[in-house]
mmCIF file of C-alpha atoms in Angstrom:
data_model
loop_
_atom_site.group_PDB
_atom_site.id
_atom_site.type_symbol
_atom_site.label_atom_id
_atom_site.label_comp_id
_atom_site.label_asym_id
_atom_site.label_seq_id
_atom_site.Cartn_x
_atom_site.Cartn_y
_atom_site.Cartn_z
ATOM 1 C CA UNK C 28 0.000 0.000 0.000
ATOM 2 C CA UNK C 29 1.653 3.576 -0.955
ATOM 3 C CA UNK C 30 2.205 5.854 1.778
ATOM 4 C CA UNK C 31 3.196 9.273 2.911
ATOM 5 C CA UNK C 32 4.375 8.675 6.260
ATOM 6 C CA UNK C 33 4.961 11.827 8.940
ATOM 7 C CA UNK C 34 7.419 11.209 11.859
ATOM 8 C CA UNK C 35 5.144 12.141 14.242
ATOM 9 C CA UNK C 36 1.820 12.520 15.428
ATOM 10 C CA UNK C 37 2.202 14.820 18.106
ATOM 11 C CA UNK C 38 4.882 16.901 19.395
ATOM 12 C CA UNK C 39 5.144 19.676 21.626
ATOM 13 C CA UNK C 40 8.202 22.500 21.845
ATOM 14 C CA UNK C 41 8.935 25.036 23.322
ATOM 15 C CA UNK C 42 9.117 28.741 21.964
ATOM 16 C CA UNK C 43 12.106 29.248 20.315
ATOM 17 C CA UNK C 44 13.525 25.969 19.361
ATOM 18 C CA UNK C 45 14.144 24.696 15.855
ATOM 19 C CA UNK C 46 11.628 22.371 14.938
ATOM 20 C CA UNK C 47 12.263 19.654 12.214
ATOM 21 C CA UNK C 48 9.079 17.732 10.793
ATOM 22 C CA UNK C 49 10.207 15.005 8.565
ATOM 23 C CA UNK C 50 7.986 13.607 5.326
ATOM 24 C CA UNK C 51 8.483 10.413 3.711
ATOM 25 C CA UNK C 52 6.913 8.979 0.431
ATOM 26 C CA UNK C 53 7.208 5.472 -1.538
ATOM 27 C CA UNK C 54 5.693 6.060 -4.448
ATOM 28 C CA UNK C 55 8.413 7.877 -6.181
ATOM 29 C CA UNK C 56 6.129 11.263 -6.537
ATOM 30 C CA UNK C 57 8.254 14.144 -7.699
ATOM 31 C CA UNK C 58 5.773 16.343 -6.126
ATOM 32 C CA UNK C 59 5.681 17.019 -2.527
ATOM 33 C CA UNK C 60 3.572 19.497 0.301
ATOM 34 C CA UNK C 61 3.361 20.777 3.374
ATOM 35 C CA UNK C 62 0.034 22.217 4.316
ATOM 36 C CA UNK C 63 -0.789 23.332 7.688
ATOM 37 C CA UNK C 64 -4.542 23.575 8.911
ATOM 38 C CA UNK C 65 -6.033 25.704 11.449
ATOM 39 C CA UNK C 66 -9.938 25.932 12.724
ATOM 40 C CA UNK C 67 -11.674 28.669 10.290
ATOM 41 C CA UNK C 68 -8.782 28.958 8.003
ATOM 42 C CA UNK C 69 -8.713 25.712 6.676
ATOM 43 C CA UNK C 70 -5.400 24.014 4.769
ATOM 44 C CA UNK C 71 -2.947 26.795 3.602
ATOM 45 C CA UNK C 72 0.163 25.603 1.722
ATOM 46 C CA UNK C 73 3.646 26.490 3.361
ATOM 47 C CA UNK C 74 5.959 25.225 0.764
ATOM 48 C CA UNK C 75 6.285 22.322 -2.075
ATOM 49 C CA UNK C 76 9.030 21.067 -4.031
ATOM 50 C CA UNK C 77 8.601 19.762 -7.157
ATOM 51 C CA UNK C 78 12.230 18.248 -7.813
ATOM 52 C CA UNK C 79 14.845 17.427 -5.143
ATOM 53 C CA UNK C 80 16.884 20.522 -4.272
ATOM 54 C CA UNK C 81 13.958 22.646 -5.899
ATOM 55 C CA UNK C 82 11.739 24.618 -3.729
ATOM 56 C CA UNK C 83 8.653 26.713 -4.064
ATOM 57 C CA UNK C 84 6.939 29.024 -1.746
ATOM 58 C CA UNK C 85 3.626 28.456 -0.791
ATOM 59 C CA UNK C 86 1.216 30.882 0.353
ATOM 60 C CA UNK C 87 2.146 31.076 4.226
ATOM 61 C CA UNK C 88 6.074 31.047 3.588
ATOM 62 C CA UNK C 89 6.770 32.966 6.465
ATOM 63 C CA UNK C 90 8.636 31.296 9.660
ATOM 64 C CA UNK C 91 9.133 28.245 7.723
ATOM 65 C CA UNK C 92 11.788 26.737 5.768
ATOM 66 C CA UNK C 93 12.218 23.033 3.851
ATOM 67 C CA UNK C 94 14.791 20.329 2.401
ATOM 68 C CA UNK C 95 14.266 18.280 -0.040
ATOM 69 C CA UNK C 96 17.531 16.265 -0.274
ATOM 70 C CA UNK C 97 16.385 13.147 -1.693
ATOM 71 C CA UNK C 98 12.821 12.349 -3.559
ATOM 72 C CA UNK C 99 11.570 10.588 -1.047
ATOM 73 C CA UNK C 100 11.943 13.020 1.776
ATOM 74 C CA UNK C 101 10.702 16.357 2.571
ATOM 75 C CA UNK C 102 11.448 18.332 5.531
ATOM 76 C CA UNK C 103 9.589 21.479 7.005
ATOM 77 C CA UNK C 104 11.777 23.623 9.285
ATOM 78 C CA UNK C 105 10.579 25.810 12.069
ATOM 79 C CA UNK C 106 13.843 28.486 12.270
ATOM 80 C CA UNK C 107 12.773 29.290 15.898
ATOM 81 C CA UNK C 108 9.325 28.024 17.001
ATOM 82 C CA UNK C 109 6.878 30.273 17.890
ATOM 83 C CA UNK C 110 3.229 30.038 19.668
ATOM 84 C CA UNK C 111 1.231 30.951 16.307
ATOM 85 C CA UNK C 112 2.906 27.776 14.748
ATOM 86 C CA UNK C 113 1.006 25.882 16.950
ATOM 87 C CA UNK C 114 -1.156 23.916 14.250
ATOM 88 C CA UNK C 115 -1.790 20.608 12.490
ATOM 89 C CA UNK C 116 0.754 19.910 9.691
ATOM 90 C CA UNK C 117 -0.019 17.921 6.450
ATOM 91 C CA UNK C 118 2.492 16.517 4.204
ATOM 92 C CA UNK C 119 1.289 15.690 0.408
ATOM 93 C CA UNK C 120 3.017 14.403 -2.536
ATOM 94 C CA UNK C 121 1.848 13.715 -6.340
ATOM 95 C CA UNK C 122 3.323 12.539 -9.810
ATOM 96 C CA UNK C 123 4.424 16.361 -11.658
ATOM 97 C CA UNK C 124 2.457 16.745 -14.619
ATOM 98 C CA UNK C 125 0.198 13.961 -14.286
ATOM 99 C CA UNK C 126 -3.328 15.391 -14.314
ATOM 100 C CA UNK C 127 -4.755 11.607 -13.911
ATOM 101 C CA UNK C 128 -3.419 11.288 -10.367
ATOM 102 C CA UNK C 129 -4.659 12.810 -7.325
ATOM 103 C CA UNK C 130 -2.568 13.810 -4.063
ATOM 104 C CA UNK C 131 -1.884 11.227 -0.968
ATOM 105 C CA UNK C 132 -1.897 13.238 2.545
ATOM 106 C CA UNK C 133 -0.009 11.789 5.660
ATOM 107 C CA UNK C 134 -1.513 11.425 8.721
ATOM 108 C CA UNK C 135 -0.555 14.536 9.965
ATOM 109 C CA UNK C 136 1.447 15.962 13.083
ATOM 110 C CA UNK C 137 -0.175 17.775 15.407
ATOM 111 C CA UNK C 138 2.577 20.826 16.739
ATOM 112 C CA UNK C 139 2.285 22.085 20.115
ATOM 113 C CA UNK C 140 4.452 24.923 20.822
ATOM 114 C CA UNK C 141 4.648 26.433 24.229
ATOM 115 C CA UNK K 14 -8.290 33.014 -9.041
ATOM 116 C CA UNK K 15 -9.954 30.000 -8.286
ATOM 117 C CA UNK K 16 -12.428 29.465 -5.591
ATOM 118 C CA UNK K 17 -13.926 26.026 -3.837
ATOM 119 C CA UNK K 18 -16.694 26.323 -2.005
ATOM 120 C CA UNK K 19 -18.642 23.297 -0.722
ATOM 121 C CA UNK K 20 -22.756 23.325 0.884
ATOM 122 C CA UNK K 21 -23.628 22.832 2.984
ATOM 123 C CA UNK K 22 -21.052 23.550 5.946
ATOM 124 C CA UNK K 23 -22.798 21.005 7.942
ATOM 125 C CA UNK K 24 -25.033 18.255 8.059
ATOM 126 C CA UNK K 25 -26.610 15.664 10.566
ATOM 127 C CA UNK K 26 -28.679 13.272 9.744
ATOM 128 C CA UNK K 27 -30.078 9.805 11.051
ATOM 129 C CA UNK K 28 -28.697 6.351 10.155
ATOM 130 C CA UNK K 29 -29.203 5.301 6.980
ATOM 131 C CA UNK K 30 -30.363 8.074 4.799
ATOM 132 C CA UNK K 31 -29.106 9.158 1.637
ATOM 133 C CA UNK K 32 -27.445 12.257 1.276
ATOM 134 C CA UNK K 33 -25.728 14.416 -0.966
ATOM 135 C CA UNK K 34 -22.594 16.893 -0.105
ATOM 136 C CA UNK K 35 -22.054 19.666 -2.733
ATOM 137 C CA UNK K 36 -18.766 21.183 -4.092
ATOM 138 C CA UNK K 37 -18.635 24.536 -6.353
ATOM 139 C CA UNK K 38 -15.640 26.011 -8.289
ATOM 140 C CA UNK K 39 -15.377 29.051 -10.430
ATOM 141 C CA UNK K 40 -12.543 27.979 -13.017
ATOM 142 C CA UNK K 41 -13.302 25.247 -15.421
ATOM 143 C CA UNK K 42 -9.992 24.741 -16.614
ATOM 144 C CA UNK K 43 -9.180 21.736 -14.460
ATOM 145 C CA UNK K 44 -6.988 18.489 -14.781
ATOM 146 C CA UNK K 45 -9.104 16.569 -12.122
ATOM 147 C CA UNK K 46 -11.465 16.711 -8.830
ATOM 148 C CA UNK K 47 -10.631 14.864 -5.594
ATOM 149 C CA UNK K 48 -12.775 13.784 -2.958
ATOM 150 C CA UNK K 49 -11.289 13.857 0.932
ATOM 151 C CA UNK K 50 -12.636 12.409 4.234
ATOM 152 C CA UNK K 51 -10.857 13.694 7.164
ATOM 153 C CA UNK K 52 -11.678 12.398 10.921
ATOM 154 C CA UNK K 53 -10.861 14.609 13.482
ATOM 155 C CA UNK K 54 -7.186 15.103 14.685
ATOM 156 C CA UNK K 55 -6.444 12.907 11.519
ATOM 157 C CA UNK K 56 -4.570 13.743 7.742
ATOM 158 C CA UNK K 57 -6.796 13.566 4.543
ATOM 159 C CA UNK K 58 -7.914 9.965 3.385
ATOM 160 C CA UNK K 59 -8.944 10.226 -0.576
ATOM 161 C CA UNK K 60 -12.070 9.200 -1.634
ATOM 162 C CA UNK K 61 -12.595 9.309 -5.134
ATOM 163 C CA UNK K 62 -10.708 11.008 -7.971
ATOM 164 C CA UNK K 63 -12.250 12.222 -11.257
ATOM 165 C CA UNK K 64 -10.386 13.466 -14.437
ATOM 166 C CA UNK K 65 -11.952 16.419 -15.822
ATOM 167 C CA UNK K 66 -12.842 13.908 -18.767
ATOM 168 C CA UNK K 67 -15.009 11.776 -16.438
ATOM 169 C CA UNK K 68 -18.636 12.217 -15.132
ATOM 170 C CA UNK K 69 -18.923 10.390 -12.552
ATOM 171 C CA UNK K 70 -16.798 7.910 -10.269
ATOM 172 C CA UNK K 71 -18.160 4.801 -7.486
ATOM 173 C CA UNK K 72 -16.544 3.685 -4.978
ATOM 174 C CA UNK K 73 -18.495 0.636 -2.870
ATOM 175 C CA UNK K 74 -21.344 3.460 -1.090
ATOM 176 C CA UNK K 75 -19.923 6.473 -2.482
ATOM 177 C CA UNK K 76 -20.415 8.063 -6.118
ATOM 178 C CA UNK K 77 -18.786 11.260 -6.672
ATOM 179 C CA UNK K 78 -19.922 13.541 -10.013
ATOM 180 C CA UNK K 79 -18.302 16.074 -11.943
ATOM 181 C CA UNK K 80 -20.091 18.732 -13.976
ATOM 182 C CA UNK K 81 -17.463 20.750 -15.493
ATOM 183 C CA UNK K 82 -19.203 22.927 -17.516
ATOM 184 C CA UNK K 83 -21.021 24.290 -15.197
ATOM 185 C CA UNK K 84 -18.336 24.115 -12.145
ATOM 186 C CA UNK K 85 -20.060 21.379 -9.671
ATOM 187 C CA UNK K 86 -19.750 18.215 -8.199
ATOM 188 C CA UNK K 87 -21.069 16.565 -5.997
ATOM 189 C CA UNK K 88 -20.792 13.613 -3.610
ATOM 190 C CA UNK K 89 -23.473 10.791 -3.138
ATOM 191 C CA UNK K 90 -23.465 8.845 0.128
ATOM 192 C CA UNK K 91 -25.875 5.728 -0.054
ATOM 193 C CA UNK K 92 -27.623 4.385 3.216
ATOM 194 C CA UNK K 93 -25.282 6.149 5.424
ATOM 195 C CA UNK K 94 -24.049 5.066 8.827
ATOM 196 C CA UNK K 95 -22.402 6.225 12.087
ATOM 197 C CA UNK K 96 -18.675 5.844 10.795
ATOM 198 C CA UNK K 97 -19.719 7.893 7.875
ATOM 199 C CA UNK K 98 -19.550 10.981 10.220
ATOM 200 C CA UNK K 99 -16.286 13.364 9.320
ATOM 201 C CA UNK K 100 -15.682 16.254 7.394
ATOM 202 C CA UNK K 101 -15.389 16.176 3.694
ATOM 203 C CA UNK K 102 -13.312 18.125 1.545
ATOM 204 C CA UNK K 103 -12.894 18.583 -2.132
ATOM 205 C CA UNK K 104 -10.134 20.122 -3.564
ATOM 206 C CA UNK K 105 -9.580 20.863 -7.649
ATOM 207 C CA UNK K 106 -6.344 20.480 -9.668
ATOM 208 C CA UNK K 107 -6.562 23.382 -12.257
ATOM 209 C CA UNK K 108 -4.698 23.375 -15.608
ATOM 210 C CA UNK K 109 -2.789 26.446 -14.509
ATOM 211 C CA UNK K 110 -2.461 26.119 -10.886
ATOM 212 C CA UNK K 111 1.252 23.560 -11.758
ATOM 213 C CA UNK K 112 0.130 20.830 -9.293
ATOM 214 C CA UNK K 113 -1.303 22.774 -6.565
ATOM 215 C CA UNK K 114 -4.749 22.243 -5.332
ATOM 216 C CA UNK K 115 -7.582 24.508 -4.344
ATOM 217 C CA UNK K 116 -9.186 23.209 -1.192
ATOM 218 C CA UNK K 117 -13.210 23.756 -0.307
ATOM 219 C CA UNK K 118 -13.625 24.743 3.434
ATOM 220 C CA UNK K 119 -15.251 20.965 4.008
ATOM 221 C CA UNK K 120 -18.783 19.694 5.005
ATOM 222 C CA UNK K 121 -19.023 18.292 8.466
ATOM 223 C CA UNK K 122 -21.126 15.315 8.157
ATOM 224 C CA UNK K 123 -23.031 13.985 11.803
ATOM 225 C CA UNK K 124 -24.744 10.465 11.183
ATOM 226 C CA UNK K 125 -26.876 9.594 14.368
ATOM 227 C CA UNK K 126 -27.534 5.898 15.390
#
């Protein structure tokens, strides 16, 4: 069964520290997403990376950065944690260019920062 | 710009009805149309995908439509049941969006024994 696997469900940090969340895919998707979702505002995309080493800004950017080091894996980087970063995070990833395939979400990691 | 929007925000309803969940958009220029549950505290689980070539998809209880043209779909649960209950999201893949998606703000389905 593909997956899209988040290295955590929960974590909880403390204001200031850098924050690592860590994405991993098997389906060999050159496409990959970080959404976080917040009551009221639903998802709002932070970054995606459509190639490893490429990068794209999303449309909450700010606070945030990622790696994408290898196709598989795609990391979201809190620089220094703060409390409004408190918030569900959802990884995606999809096939580029490939209208006939839809996205596959992880089960998401629920950030705590305090 | 495109804009999801899904109707209604919420629903209950008893055990066993049918029921229908709506999803709007205001670009037609799509690739595809995906269907989401979501239970709470939980990531996205996809339901059914349709190609903007495609009508209509089934999966087992569920049958998910596509209306292009006119910028609506919508998505048919059968005989519904407790378990059903979650919110439901639709999100569109537009031909000049690169692969980003356009999210709806979900329907928050309540089946009651």
């Amino acid at each position: 069964d593909v997956k899209v696997t988040q290295s955590s469900r929960y974590l909880v940090k403390r204001t200031g520290e850098k924050v690592f969340l860590e994405c991993v895919q098997d389906m060999d998707h050159e496409n990959m997403f970080w959404y976080r979702q917040d009551p009221g505002l639903g998802l709002r995309l932070i970054y995606f990376s459509y190639d490893v080493k490429m990068k794209e800004k999303g449309d909450i950017p700010e606070g945030y950065s990622v790696s994408r080091e290898k196709k598989e894996r795609f990391s979201l980087i809190l620089e220094s944690a703060s409390t409004n970063q408190t918030s569900m995070y959802l990884c995606a990833s999809t096939f580029l260019d490939r209208g006939n395939y839809g996205y596959t979400f992880g089960s998401g990691t629920r950030l705590t920062v305090v | 710009k495109q804009e999801v929007t899904q109707i209604p925000a919420a629903l209950s309803v008893p055990e066993g009805e049918n029921l229908v969940l709506n999803c709007s958009f205001t670009d037609s220029a799509i690739y595809n149309l995906q269907w989401f549950r979501q239970d709470p505290g939980k990531g996205l689980t996809s339901l059914l995908l349709i190609q903007s070539s495609q009508r209509e998809q089934t999966s087992g209880r569920l049958n998910a439509s596509l209306d292009k043209s006119s910028g609506r779909s919508t998505l048919y649960i059968a005989a519904s049941q407790p378990g059903d209950s979650a919110t439901y999201l639709c999100a569109v893949r537009g031909e000049t969006s690169g692969s980003r998606l356009t999210f709806g703000e979900g329907t928050q389905l309540t089946v009651n024994p």
